[in-house]
C-alpha cells in the first residue's frame, strides 16, 4: 500500500506535464498555416479555429476590388496611409487576408514579430468583397465579421453582390469581448455610404465602386 501510494502522485505529475507540453490549437494552426504551400490562385486563412482555403475571386470580384483600391489610393494620396491588397492581417496567432485594408503606407514598422504580415492594431479599415456560394458568404458575413470585431478593427466594410440586389454594410464600434459591433449600417447598391472615422474618414462607397444596383 505504501509503495502504491508513493507512486500514484508521480504518475499523475508526469501525465500533467505531458498535458502542459501539448501545444494549444491556435499554435498548431499557426504553424500549419505558415508551412502551407498552395497552388497559384488560392489563399489560406485561420478563421475561428480552422484553416480555410479559398480561391481568388471571380472577375466581378476583381473589378470591384480594383476600383476600390484605386479610389482609396487617390483619396489617401499624399498622406501616410495607403490601401493594401494581398496582405496578411495578423492578430493573436490568426491570419486573415482581406480584399483591401487601410493601414500606414510603410508597413514594416507594424509587421508582426515573424514578419508575415501587418498587426491588426495598425489597421483602420478592412474591406471584404463577397464571393458566390454559401460558404464564402458565411465567411465574410459571419465568421470574419466576428474575427475583425475581436481584433478591434475600427471599420469593417462588406461589399456584397449577393445581398438582395447588392448591398454595402458598414460595421463600426467593434466590441472585442462580444465579437460584435456597436453600429451596423446597410445600404443597397445605388445608395452611398461614407467611412465615418480614421484616415479614410469621408471616403464614399457608391456606384463608382460597386456598379449600379442589380435587377
mmCIF file of C-alpha atoms in Angstrom:
data_model
loop_
_atom_site.group_PDB
_atom_site.id
_atom_site.type_symbol
_atom_site.label_atom_id
_atom_site.label_comp_id
_atom_site.label_asym_id
_atom_site.label_seq_id
_atom_site.Cartn_x
_atom_site.Cartn_y
_atom_site.Cartn_z
ATOM 1 C CA UNK A 1 0.000 0.000 0.000
ATOM 2 C CA UNK A 2 2.791 2.387 0.900
ATOM 3 C CA UNK A 3 4.592 1.821 -2.413
ATOM 4 C CA UNK A 4 1.412 2.325 -4.428
ATOM 5 C CA UNK A 5 0.538 5.485 -2.555
ATOM 6 C CA UNK A 6 4.009 6.811 -3.246
ATOM 7 C CA UNK A 7 3.898 6.023 -6.996
ATOM 8 C CA UNK A 8 0.472 7.475 -7.752
ATOM 9 C CA UNK A 9 1.389 11.208 -7.376
ATOM 10 C CA UNK A 10 4.423 10.718 -9.669
ATOM 11 C CA UNK A 11 2.252 9.138 -12.359
ATOM 12 C CA UNK A 12 -0.263 11.959 -12.141
ATOM 13 C CA UNK A 13 2.522 14.528 -12.245
ATOM 14 C CA UNK A 14 4.012 13.008 -15.410
ATOM 15 C CA UNK A 15 0.606 12.978 -17.097
ATOM 16 C CA UNK A 16 0.037 16.583 -16.116
ATOM 17 C CA UNK A 17 3.412 17.542 -17.552
ATOM 18 C CA UNK A 18 2.515 15.866 -20.843
ATOM 19 C CA UNK A 19 -0.724 17.864 -20.980
ATOM 20 C CA UNK A 20 1.088 21.111 -20.234
ATOM 21 C CA UNK A 21 3.554 20.436 -23.075
ATOM 22 C CA UNK A 22 0.846 19.897 -25.689
ATOM 23 C CA UNK A 23 0.626 22.991 -27.961
ATOM 24 C CA UNK A 24 -2.740 24.705 -27.961
ATOM 25 C CA UNK A 25 -4.904 24.698 -31.078
ATOM 26 C CA UNK A 26 -4.022 28.261 -32.051
ATOM 27 C CA UNK A 27 -0.318 27.399 -32.069
ATOM 28 C CA UNK A 28 -0.856 24.189 -34.052
ATOM 29 C CA UNK A 29 -2.923 26.047 -36.660
ATOM 30 C CA UNK A 30 -0.396 28.865 -36.779
ATOM 31 C CA UNK A 31 2.497 26.511 -37.505
ATOM 32 C CA UNK A 32 0.470 24.580 -40.093
ATOM 33 C CA UNK A 33 -0.652 27.807 -41.789
ATOM 34 C CA UNK A 34 2.919 29.095 -42.038
ATOM 35 C CA UNK A 35 4.061 25.841 -43.626
ATOM 36 C CA UNK A 36 1.326 25.674 -46.280
ATOM 37 C CA UNK A 37 2.266 25.857 -49.955
ATOM 38 C CA UNK A 38 -0.817 26.470 -52.066
ATOM 39 C CA UNK A 39 -1.251 26.414 -55.843
ATOM 40 C CA UNK A 40 -1.448 29.792 -57.538
ATOM 41 C CA UNK A 41 -4.903 31.300 -57.236
ATOM 42 C CA UNK A 42 -5.610 30.028 -53.709
ATOM 43 C CA UNK A 43 -5.178 31.530 -50.278
ATOM 44 C CA UNK A 44 -5.408 30.217 -46.721
ATOM 45 C CA UNK A 45 -6.654 31.976 -43.592
ATOM 46 C CA UNK A 46 -7.061 31.000 -39.940
ATOM 47 C CA UNK A 47 -10.675 31.771 -39.058
ATOM 48 C CA UNK A 48 -12.325 30.833 -35.769
ATOM 49 C CA UNK A 49 -10.212 27.779 -35.029
ATOM 50 C CA UNK A 50 -9.846 26.405 -38.558
ATOM 51 C CA UNK A 51 -7.687 26.899 -41.640
ATOM 52 C CA UNK A 52 -9.892 27.874 -44.582
ATOM 53 C CA UNK A 53 -8.607 27.626 -48.134
ATOM 54 C CA UNK A 54 -10.417 29.560 -50.849
ATOM 55 C CA UNK A 55 -9.792 30.501 -54.499
ATOM 56 C CA UNK A 56 -9.272 34.071 -55.574
ATOM 57 C CA UNK A 57 -12.445 35.848 -56.630
ATOM 58 C CA UNK A 58 -14.220 35.898 -59.977
ATOM 59 C CA UNK A 59 -13.989 38.716 -62.500
ATOM 60 C CA UNK A 60 -16.692 40.866 -60.867
ATOM 61 C CA UNK A 61 -14.925 40.418 -57.519
ATOM 62 C CA UNK A 62 -11.636 41.573 -59.035
ATOM 63 C CA UNK A 63 -13.290 44.535 -60.750
ATOM 64 C CA UNK A 64 -14.910 45.815 -57.548
ATOM 65 C CA UNK A 65 -11.725 45.270 -55.534
ATOM 66 C CA UNK A 66 -9.575 47.090 -58.086
ATOM 67 C CA UNK A 67 -11.989 50.031 -58.328
ATOM 68 C CA UNK A 68 -11.987 50.248 -54.542
ATOM 69 C CA UNK A 69 -8.202 50.152 -54.319
ATOM 70 C CA UNK A 70 -7.720 52.835 -56.965
ATOM 71 C CA UNK A 71 -10.312 55.100 -55.330
ATOM 72 C CA UNK A 72 -8.784 54.658 -51.875
ATOM 73 C CA UNK A 73 -5.263 55.268 -53.208
ATOM 74 C CA UNK A 74 -6.459 58.533 -54.752
ATOM 75 C CA UNK A 75 -8.316 59.531 -51.568
ATOM 76 C CA UNK A 76 -5.305 58.779 -49.331
ATOM 77 C CA UNK A 77 -2.680 60.189 -51.727
ATOM 78 C CA UNK A 78 -0.152 62.474 -50.099
ATOM 79 C CA UNK A 79 -0.670 61.145 -46.584
ATOM 80 C CA UNK A 80 0.983 58.461 -44.506
ATOM 81 C CA UNK A 81 -1.734 55.860 -45.077
ATOM 82 C CA UNK A 82 -2.480 53.647 -48.072
ATOM 83 C CA UNK A 83 -4.768 50.913 -49.334
ATOM 84 C CA UNK A 84 -3.120 47.481 -49.338
ATOM 85 C CA UNK A 85 -4.167 44.241 -51.053
ATOM 86 C CA UNK A 86 -2.954 40.642 -50.706
ATOM 87 C CA UNK A 87 -1.596 41.471 -47.260
ATOM 88 C CA UNK A 88 -1.699 39.137 -44.273
ATOM 89 C CA UNK A 89 -3.523 40.686 -41.316
ATOM 90 C CA UNK A 90 -2.194 39.132 -38.093
ATOM 91 C CA UNK A 91 -3.863 39.011 -34.683
ATOM 92 C CA UNK A 92 -3.041 36.580 -31.855
ATOM 93 C CA UNK A 93 -1.977 33.615 -33.993
ATOM 94 C CA UNK A 94 -4.742 34.301 -36.505
ATOM 95 C CA UNK A 95 -4.051 35.206 -40.121
ATOM 96 C CA UNK A 96 -6.567 36.803 -42.480
ATOM 97 C CA UNK A 97 -6.261 38.210 -45.994
ATOM 98 C CA UNK A 98 -8.852 40.965 -46.544
ATOM 99 C CA UNK A 99 -9.631 42.073 -50.060
ATOM 100 C CA UNK A 100 -8.392 45.513 -49.022
ATOM 101 C CA UNK A 101 -7.190 47.231 -45.873
ATOM 102 C CA UNK A 102 -6.182 50.739 -44.856
ATOM 103 C CA UNK A 103 -3.003 50.983 -42.808
ATOM 104 C CA UNK A 104 0.212 53.037 -42.753
ATOM 105 C CA UNK A 105 1.910 53.147 -46.144
ATOM 106 C CA UNK A 106 5.113 51.872 -44.556
ATOM 107 C CA UNK A 107 4.042 48.534 -43.090
ATOM 108 C CA UNK A 108 7.490 47.438 -41.948
ATOM 109 C CA UNK A 109 7.213 49.227 -38.613
ATOM 110 C CA UNK A 110 3.886 47.485 -37.988
ATOM 111 C CA UNK A 111 4.816 43.956 -39.014
ATOM 112 C CA UNK A 112 4.125 41.037 -36.687
ATOM 113 C CA UNK A 113 7.089 39.514 -34.848
ATOM 114 C CA UNK A 114 7.748 36.983 -37.626
ATOM 115 C CA UNK A 115 7.374 39.457 -40.471
ATOM 116 C CA UNK A 116 4.463 37.586 -42.042
ATOM 117 C CA UNK A 117 2.025 40.487 -42.212
ATOM 118 C CA UNK A 118 0.718 43.627 -40.551
ATOM 119 C CA UNK A 119 -0.511 43.663 -36.957
ATOM 120 C CA UNK A 120 -4.237 44.311 -36.567
ATOM 121 C CA UNK A 121 -3.505 47.218 -34.218
ATOM 122 C CA UNK A 122 -2.173 49.211 -37.214
ATOM 123 C CA UNK A 123 -5.218 48.621 -39.433
ATOM 124 C CA UNK A 124 -8.064 51.152 -39.600
ATOM 125 C CA UNK A 125 -10.370 49.694 -42.254
ATOM 126 C CA UNK A 126 -10.862 46.211 -43.696
ATOM 127 C CA UNK A 127 -12.994 45.508 -46.760
ATOM 128 C CA UNK A 128 -14.326 42.182 -47.998
ATOM 129 C CA UNK A 129 -15.977 41.716 -51.401
ATOM 130 C CA UNK A 130 -18.291 38.720 -51.114
ATOM 131 C CA UNK A 131 -17.919 35.774 -53.492
ATOM 132 C CA UNK A 132 -20.754 33.458 -54.572
ATOM 133 C CA UNK A 133 -21.618 30.362 -52.562
ATOM 134 C CA UNK A 134 -22.978 29.977 -49.030
ATOM 135 C CA UNK A 135 -19.623 29.045 -47.526
ATOM 136 C CA UNK A 136 -17.963 32.162 -48.960
ATOM 137 C CA UNK A 137 -20.871 34.366 -47.935
ATOM 138 C CA UNK A 138 -20.931 33.000 -44.383
ATOM 139 C CA UNK A 139 -17.187 33.540 -44.090
ATOM 140 C CA UNK A 140 -17.406 37.285 -44.779
ATOM 141 C CA UNK A 141 -20.847 37.965 -43.274
ATOM 142 C CA UNK A 142 -20.498 35.904 -40.097
ATOM 143 C CA UNK A 143 -17.101 34.419 -39.261
ATOM 144 C CA UNK A 144 -14.889 37.289 -40.399
ATOM 145 C CA UNK A 145 -17.375 39.779 -39.011
ATOM 146 C CA UNK A 146 -16.751 38.256 -35.577
ATOM 147 C CA UNK A 147 -12.987 37.920 -36.049
ATOM 148 C CA UNK A 148 -12.493 41.528 -37.127
ATOM 149 C CA UNK A 149 -14.539 42.670 -34.126
ATOM 150 C CA UNK A 150 -12.392 40.534 -31.815
ATOM 151 C CA UNK A 151 -9.295 42.173 -33.319
ATOM 152 C CA UNK A 152 -10.696 45.656 -32.644
ATOM 153 C CA UNK A 153 -10.553 46.823 -36.274
ATOM 154 C CA UNK A 154 -12.335 50.221 -36.218
ATOM 155 C CA UNK A 155 -14.227 49.848 -39.513
ATOM 156 C CA UNK A 156 -15.317 46.768 -41.456
ATOM 157 C CA UNK A 157 -16.977 47.103 -44.874
ATOM 158 C CA UNK A 158 -18.721 44.290 -46.756
ATOM 159 C CA UNK A 159 -19.485 44.830 -50.445
ATOM 160 C CA UNK A 160 -21.985 42.125 -51.271
ATOM 161 C CA UNK A 161 -23.313 41.357 -54.754
ATOM 162 C CA UNK A 162 -25.437 38.565 -53.241
ATOM 163 C CA UNK A 163 -27.319 40.530 -50.577
ATOM 164 C CA UNK A 164 -30.623 41.268 -52.318
ATOM 165 C CA UNK A 165 -29.816 43.243 -55.465
ATOM 166 C CA UNK A 166 -26.460 44.136 -53.949
ATOM 167 C CA UNK A 167 -25.662 45.940 -50.700
ATOM 168 C CA UNK A 168 -22.844 47.580 -48.756
ATOM 169 C CA UNK A 169 -22.733 47.052 -44.992
ATOM 170 C CA UNK A 170 -20.616 49.259 -42.740
ATOM 171 C CA UNK A 171 -19.629 47.998 -39.274
ATOM 172 C CA UNK A 172 -18.196 50.410 -36.704
ATOM 173 C CA UNK A 173 -17.564 50.397 -32.962
ATOM 174 C CA UNK A 174 -16.005 46.956 -32.504
ATOM 175 C CA UNK A 175 -16.753 45.131 -29.247
ATOM 176 C CA UNK A 176 -13.953 42.563 -28.949
ATOM 177 C CA UNK A 177 -15.375 40.900 -25.847
ATOM 178 C CA UNK A 178 -18.704 40.335 -27.635
ATOM 179 C CA UNK A 179 -17.244 39.570 -31.091
ATOM 180 C CA UNK A 180 -19.725 42.091 -32.456
ATOM 181 C CA UNK A 181 -20.197 45.735 -33.420
ATOM 182 C CA UNK A 182 -21.928 48.740 -31.885
ATOM 183 C CA UNK A 183 -23.260 50.100 -35.163
ATOM 184 C CA UNK A 184 -24.235 48.317 -38.377
ATOM 185 C CA UNK A 185 -25.365 50.361 -41.370
ATOM 186 C CA UNK A 186 -26.546 48.586 -44.535
ATOM 187 C CA UNK A 187 -27.461 50.324 -47.777
ATOM 188 C CA UNK A 188 -28.483 48.865 -51.151
ATOM 189 C CA UNK A 189 -26.351 49.389 -54.226
ATOM 190 C CA UNK A 190 -27.138 52.795 -55.643
ATOM 191 C CA UNK A 191 -27.002 54.433 -52.202
ATOM 192 C CA UNK A 192 -23.733 55.917 -50.980
ATOM 193 C CA UNK A 193 -22.136 55.030 -47.650
ATOM 194 C CA UNK A 194 -19.315 57.051 -46.073
ATOM 195 C CA UNK A 195 -16.473 55.841 -43.858
ATOM 196 C CA UNK A 196 -17.028 57.793 -40.623
ATOM 197 C CA UNK A 197 -13.609 57.723 -38.936
ATOM 198 C CA UNK A 198 -9.887 57.151 -39.236
ATOM 199 C CA UNK A 199 -7.552 58.068 -42.108
ATOM 200 C CA UNK A 200 -10.241 57.116 -44.645
ATOM 201 C CA UNK A 201 -12.869 59.322 -42.970
ATOM 202 C CA UNK A 202 -15.087 60.833 -45.661
ATOM 203 C CA UNK A 203 -14.347 58.144 -48.254
ATOM 204 C CA UNK A 204 -17.546 57.352 -50.151
ATOM 205 C CA UNK A 205 -18.520 53.909 -51.420
ATOM 206 C CA UNK A 206 -21.127 54.175 -54.164
ATOM 207 C CA UNK A 207 -21.846 53.187 -57.745
ATOM 208 C CA UNK A 208 -18.384 54.235 -58.916
ATOM 209 C CA UNK A 209 -17.072 51.252 -56.913
ATOM 210 C CA UNK A 210 -19.927 48.775 -56.666
ATOM 211 C CA UNK A 211 -21.550 49.375 -60.031
ATOM 212 C CA UNK A 212 -25.300 50.021 -60.326
ATOM 213 C CA UNK A 213 -27.994 48.287 -58.311
ATOM 214 C CA UNK A 214 -28.679 44.778 -59.604
ATOM 215 C CA UNK A 215 -32.027 43.702 -61.071
#
